[in-house]
Short mmCIF file of C-alpha atoms and ligand atoms in Angstrom, two decimals:
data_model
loop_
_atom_site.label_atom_id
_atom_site.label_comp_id
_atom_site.label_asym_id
_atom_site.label_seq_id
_atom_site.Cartn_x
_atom_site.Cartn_y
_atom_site.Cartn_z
CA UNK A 1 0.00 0.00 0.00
CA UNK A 2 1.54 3.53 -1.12
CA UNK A 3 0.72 6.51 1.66
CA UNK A 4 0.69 9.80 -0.34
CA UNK A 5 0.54 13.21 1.86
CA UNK A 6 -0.43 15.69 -1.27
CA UNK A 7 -3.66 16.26 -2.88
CA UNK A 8 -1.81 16.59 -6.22
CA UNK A 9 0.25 12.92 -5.61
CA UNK A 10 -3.01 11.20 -5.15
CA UNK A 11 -5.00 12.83 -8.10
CA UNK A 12 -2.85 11.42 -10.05
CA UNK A 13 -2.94 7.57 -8.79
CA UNK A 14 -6.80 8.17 -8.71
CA UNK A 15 -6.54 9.29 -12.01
CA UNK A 16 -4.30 6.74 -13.67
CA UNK A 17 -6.34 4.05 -11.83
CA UNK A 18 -9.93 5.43 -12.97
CA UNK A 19 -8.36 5.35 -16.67
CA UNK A 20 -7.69 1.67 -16.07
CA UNK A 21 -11.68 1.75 -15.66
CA UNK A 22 -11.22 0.97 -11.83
CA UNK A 23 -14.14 1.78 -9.27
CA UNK A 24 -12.83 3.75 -6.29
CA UNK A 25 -14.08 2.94 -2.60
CA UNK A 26 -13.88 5.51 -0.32
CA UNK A 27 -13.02 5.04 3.87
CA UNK A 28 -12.30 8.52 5.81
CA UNK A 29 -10.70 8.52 9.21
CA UNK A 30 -8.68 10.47 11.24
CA UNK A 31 -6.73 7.24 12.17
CA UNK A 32 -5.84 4.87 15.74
CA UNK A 33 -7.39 2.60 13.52
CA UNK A 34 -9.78 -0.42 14.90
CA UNK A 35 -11.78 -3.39 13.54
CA UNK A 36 -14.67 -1.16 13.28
CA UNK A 37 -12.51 0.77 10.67
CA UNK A 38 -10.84 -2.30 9.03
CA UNK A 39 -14.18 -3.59 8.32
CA UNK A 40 -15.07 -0.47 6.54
CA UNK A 41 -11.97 -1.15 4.20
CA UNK A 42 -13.04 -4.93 3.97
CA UNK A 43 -17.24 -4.03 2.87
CA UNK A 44 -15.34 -1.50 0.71
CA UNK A 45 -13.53 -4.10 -1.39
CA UNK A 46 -16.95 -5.62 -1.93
CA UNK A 47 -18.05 -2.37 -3.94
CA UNK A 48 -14.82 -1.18 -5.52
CA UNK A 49 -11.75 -2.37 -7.41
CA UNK A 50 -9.26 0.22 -5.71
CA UNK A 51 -9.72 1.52 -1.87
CA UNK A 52 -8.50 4.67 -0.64
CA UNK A 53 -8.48 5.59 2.88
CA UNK A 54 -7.16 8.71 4.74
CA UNK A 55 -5.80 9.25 7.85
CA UNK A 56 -6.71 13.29 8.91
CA UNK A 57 -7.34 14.10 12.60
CA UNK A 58 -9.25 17.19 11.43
CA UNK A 59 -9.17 20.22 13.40
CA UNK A 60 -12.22 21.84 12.58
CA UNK A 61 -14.24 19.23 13.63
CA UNK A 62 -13.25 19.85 17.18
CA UNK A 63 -14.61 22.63 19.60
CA UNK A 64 -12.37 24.72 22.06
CA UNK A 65 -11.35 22.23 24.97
CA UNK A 66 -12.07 18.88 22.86
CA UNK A 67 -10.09 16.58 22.58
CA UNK A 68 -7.69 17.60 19.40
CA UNK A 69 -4.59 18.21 20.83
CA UNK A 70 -4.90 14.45 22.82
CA UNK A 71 -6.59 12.46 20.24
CA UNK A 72 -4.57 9.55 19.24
CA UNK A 73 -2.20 10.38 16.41
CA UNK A 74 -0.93 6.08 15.37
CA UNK A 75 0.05 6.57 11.67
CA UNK A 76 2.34 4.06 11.04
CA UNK A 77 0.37 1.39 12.68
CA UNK A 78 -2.86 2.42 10.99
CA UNK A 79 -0.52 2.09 7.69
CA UNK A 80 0.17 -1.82 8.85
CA UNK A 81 -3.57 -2.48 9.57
CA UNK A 82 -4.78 -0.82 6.52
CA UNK A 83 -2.00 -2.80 4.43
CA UNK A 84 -3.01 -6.02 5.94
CA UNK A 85 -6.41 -4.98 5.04
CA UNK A 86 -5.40 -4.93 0.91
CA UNK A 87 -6.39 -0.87 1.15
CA UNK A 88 -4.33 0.48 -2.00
CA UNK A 89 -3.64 3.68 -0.96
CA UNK A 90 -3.52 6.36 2.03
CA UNK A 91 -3.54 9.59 1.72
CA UNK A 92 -2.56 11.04 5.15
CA UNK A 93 -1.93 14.84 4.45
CA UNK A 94 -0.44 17.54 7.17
CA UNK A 95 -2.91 20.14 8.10
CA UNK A 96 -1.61 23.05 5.63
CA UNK A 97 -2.02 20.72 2.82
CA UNK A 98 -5.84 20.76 3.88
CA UNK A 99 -6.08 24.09 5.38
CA UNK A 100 -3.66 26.62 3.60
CA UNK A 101 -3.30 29.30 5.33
CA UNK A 102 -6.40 30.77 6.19
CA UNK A 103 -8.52 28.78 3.65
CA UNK A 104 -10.37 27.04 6.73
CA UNK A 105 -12.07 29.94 6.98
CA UNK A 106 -13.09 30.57 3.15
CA UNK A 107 -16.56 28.09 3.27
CA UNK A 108 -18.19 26.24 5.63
CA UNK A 109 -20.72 23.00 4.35
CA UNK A 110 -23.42 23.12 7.04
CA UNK A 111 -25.96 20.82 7.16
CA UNK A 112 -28.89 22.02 8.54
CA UNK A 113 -31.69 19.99 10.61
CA UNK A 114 -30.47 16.46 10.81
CA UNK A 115 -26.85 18.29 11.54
CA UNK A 116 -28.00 20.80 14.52
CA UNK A 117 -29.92 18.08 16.81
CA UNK A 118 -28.45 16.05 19.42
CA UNK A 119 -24.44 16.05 18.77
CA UNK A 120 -24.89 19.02 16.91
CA UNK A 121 -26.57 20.81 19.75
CA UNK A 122 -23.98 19.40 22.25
CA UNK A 123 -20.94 20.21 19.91
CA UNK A 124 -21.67 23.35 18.27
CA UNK A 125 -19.79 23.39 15.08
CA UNK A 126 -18.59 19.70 15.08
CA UNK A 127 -20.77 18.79 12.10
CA UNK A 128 -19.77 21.76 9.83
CA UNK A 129 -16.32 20.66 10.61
CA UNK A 130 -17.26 17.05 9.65
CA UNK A 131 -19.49 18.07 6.34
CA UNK A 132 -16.48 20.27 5.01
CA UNK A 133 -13.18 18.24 5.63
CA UNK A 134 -15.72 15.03 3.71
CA UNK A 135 -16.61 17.61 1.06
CA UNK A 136 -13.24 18.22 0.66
CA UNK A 137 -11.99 14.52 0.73
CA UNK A 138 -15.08 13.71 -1.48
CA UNK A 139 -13.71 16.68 -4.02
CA UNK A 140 -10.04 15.75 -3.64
CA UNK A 141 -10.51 11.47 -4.15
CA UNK A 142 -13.97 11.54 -6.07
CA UNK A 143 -14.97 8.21 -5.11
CA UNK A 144 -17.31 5.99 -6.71
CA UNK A 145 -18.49 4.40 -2.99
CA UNK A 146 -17.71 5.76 0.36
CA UNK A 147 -18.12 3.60 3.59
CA UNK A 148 -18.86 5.19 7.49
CA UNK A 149 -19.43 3.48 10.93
CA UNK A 150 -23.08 3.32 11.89
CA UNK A 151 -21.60 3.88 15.16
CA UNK A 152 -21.46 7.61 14.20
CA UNK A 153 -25.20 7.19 13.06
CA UNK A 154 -25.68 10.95 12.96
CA UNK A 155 -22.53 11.66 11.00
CA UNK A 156 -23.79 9.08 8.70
CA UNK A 157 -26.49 10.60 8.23
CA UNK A 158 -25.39 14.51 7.53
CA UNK A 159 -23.05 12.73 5.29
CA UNK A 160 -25.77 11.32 3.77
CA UNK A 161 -28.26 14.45 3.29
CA UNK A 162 -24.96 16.98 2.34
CA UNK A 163 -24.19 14.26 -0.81
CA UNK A 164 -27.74 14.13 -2.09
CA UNK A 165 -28.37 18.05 -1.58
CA UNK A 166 -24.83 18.67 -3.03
CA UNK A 167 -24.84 16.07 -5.84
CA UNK A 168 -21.83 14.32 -5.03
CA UNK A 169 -23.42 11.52 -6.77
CA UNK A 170 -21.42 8.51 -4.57
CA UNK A 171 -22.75 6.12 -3.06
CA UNK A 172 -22.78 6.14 0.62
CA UNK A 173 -22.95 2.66 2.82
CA UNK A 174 -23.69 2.67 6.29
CA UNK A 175 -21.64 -0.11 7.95
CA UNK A 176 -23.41 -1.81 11.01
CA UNK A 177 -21.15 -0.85 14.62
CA UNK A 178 -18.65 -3.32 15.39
CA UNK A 179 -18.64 -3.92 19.59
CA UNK A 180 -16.00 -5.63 21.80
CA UNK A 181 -17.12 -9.19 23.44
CA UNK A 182 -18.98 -6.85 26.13
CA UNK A 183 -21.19 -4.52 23.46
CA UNK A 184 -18.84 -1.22 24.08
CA UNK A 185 -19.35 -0.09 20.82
CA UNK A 186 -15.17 0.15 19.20
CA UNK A 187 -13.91 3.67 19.05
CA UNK A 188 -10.91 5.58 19.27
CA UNK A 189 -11.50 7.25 22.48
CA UNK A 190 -12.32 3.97 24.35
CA UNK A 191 -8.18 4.20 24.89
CA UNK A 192 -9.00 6.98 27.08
CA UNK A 193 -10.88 4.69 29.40
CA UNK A 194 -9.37 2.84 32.48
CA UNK A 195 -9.93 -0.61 32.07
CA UNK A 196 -12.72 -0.04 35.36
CA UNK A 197 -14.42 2.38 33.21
CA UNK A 198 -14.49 0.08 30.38
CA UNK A 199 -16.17 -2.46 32.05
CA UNK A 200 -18.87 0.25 33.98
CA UNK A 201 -19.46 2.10 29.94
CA UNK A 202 -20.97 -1.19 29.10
CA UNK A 203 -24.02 -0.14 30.31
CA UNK A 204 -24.70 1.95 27.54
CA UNK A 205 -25.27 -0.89 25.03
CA UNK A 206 -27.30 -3.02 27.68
CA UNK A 207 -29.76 0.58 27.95
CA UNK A 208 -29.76 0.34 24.36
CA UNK A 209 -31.08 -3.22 23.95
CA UNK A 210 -33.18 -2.97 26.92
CA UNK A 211 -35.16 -0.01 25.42
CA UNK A 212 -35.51 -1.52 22.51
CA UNK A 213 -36.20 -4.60 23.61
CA UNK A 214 -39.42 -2.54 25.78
CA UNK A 215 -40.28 -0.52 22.72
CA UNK A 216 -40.54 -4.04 20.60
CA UNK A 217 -42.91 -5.24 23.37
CA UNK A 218 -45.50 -2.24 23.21
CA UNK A 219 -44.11 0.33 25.48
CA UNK A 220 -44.32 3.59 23.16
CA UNK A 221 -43.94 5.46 26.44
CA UNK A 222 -40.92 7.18 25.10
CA UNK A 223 -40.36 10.01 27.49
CA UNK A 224 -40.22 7.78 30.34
CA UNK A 225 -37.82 5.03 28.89
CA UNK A 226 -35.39 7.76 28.35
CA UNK A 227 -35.44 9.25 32.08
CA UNK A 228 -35.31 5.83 32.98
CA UNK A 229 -32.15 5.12 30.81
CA UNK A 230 -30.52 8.21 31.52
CA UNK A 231 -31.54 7.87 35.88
CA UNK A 232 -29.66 4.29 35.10
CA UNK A 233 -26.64 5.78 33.01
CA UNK A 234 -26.10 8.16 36.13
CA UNK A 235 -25.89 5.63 38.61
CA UNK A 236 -23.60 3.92 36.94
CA UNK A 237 -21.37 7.16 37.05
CA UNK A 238 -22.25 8.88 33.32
CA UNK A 239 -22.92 12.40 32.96
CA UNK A 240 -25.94 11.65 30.35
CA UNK A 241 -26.26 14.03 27.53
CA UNK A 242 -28.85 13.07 25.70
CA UNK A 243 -30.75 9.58 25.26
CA UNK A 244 -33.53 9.66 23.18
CA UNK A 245 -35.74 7.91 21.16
CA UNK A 246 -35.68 9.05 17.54
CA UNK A 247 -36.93 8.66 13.79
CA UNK A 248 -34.07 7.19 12.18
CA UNK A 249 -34.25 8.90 9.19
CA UNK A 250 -34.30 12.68 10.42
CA UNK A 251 -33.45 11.80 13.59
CA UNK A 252 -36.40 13.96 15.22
CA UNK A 253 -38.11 12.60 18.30
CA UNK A 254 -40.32 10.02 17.25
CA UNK A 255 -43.73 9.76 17.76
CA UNK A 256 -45.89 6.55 19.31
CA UNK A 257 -47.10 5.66 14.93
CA UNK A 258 -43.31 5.43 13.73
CA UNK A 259 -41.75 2.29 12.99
CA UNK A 260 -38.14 2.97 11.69
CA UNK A 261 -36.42 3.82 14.71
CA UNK A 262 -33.07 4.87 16.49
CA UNK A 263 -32.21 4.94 19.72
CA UNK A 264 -29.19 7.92 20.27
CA UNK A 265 -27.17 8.38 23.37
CA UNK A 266 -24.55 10.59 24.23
CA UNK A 267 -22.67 10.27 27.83
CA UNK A 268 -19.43 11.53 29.55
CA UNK A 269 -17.04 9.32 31.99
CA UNK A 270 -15.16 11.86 33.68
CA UNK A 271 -13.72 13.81 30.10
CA UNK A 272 -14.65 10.92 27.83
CA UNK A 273 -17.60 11.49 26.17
CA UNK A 274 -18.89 8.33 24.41
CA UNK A 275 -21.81 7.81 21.68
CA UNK A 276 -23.77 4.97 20.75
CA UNK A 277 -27.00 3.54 19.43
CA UNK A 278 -29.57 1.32 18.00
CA UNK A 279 -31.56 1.04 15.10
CA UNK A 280 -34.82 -1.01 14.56
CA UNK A 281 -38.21 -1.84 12.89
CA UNK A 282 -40.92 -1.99 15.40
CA UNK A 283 -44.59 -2.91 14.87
O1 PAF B 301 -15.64 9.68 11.62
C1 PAF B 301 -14.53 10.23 11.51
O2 PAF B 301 -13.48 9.64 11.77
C2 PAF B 301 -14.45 11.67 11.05
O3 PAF B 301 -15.51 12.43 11.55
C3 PAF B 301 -14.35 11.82 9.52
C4 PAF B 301 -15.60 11.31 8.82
C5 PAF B 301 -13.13 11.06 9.02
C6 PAF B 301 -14.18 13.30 9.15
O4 PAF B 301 -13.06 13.85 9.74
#
């Protein structure tokens, strides 16, 4: 696997390799790479001839006090996972080859709706940051197919509504949340966890099932499954942000008739903040 830093180096492999008539899959990261990501790379090859991924921790997606400066920076593992994986090429490119400058500052992609609810409310900003650097990316590898985590199933979705109401014309796949043996949902930030609150933030995937599991058997009582959840996240030593029972296509509270559903949560151990959920069909 080749790992180009320029935009102009990896045009031209794209290039050379569309010319051959190749389809080109798609998996952005930002790297401290896990099986959920590998398996992105591995549904990828199922859609495309030649995968790109990229390694960017992007600043823009993070707020004033996040986590930038910490967040795990693992590049030339990620390159030995993503090798193993038969990815073809990374493009891992320094900020100023993103960002020139001041260009950070020159247009913003904002999403609106599905993008200012929940994380977006929490993390104001986060998802313009998101929606811009994948604009970019989009621009700068023009895939055919483009995999993301349902684990981010918000991100997926503004990802989702930006490339229909931008005409990116790619396909986007939404690739079902791979968990550790105890349902903690993999994610790059779980390395911020002791291995105590590892075991204690499993919690959040037994409130998910349980919920769901309630909903499933009748209970459309929404309001009160969530204080429930969120009563039983806080015992268990979460500061709750938000769990909440949603439509999981515009990710608005959902009301007692809808069927396609998604269960969001949002919760802080000490400085970690973790997010998870569920989707399902009810009756
Ligand atoms: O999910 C992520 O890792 C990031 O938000 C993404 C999509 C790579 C954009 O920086």
């Amino acid at each position: 696997m080749q790992t180009v830093n320029s935009i102009q180096e990896l045009r031209a492999i794209i290039k050379a390799q569309r010319i051959a008539g190749k389809r080109i899959g798609f998996v952005p990261t930002m790297g401290n790479l896990h099986e959920g990501h590998i398996t992105l790379v591995r549904e990828g090859q199922k859609k495309a001839d030649f995968m790109v991924s990229s390694v960017f921790v992007n600043p823009t997606q993070f707020g004033a006090g996040e986590d930038f400066d910490k967040y795990p920076r693992t590049l030339k593992e990620d390159q030995e996972k993503l090798s193993a994986a038969g990815c073809n090429l990374l493009f891992a490119p320094p900020v100023d080859e993103m960002y020139p400058g001041d260009q950070a500052s020159w247009a913003t992609v904002h999403v609106t709706k599905v993008g200012e609810r929940h994380c977006g409310a929490s993390r104001p900003g986060h998802f313009d940051g998101v929606s811009t650097v994948v604009t970019k990316l989009f621009n700068i590898v023009q895939p055919d197919v483009a995999l993301f985590g349902k684990k981010d199933f918000q991100q997926l979705a503004v990802i989702r509504r930006m490339t229909t109401a931008l005409c990116f014309g790619i396909e986007i796949i939404g690739v079902n949340t791979v968990r550790e043996a105890s349902g903690l949902a993999m994610s790059s930030r779980n390395g911020y966890l002791s291995a105590e609150e590892k075991q204690k933030a499993t919690i959040i995937y037994q409130m998910l099932c349980r919920t769901r599991d309630a909903i499933r058997s009748g209970d459309k009582n929404f309001t009160t499954l969530e204080q429930s959840a969120n009563a039983t996240l806080a015992q268990a030593g979460f500061q709750p942000e938000y769990f909440t029972v949603c439509r999981a296509d515009t990710l608005e509270p959902a009301g007692a008739g809808d069927k396609n559903l998604v269960i969001l949560v949002a919760a802080k151990m000490g400085k970690t903040r973790l997010i998870d959920n569920i989707d399902f069909v009810t009756a």
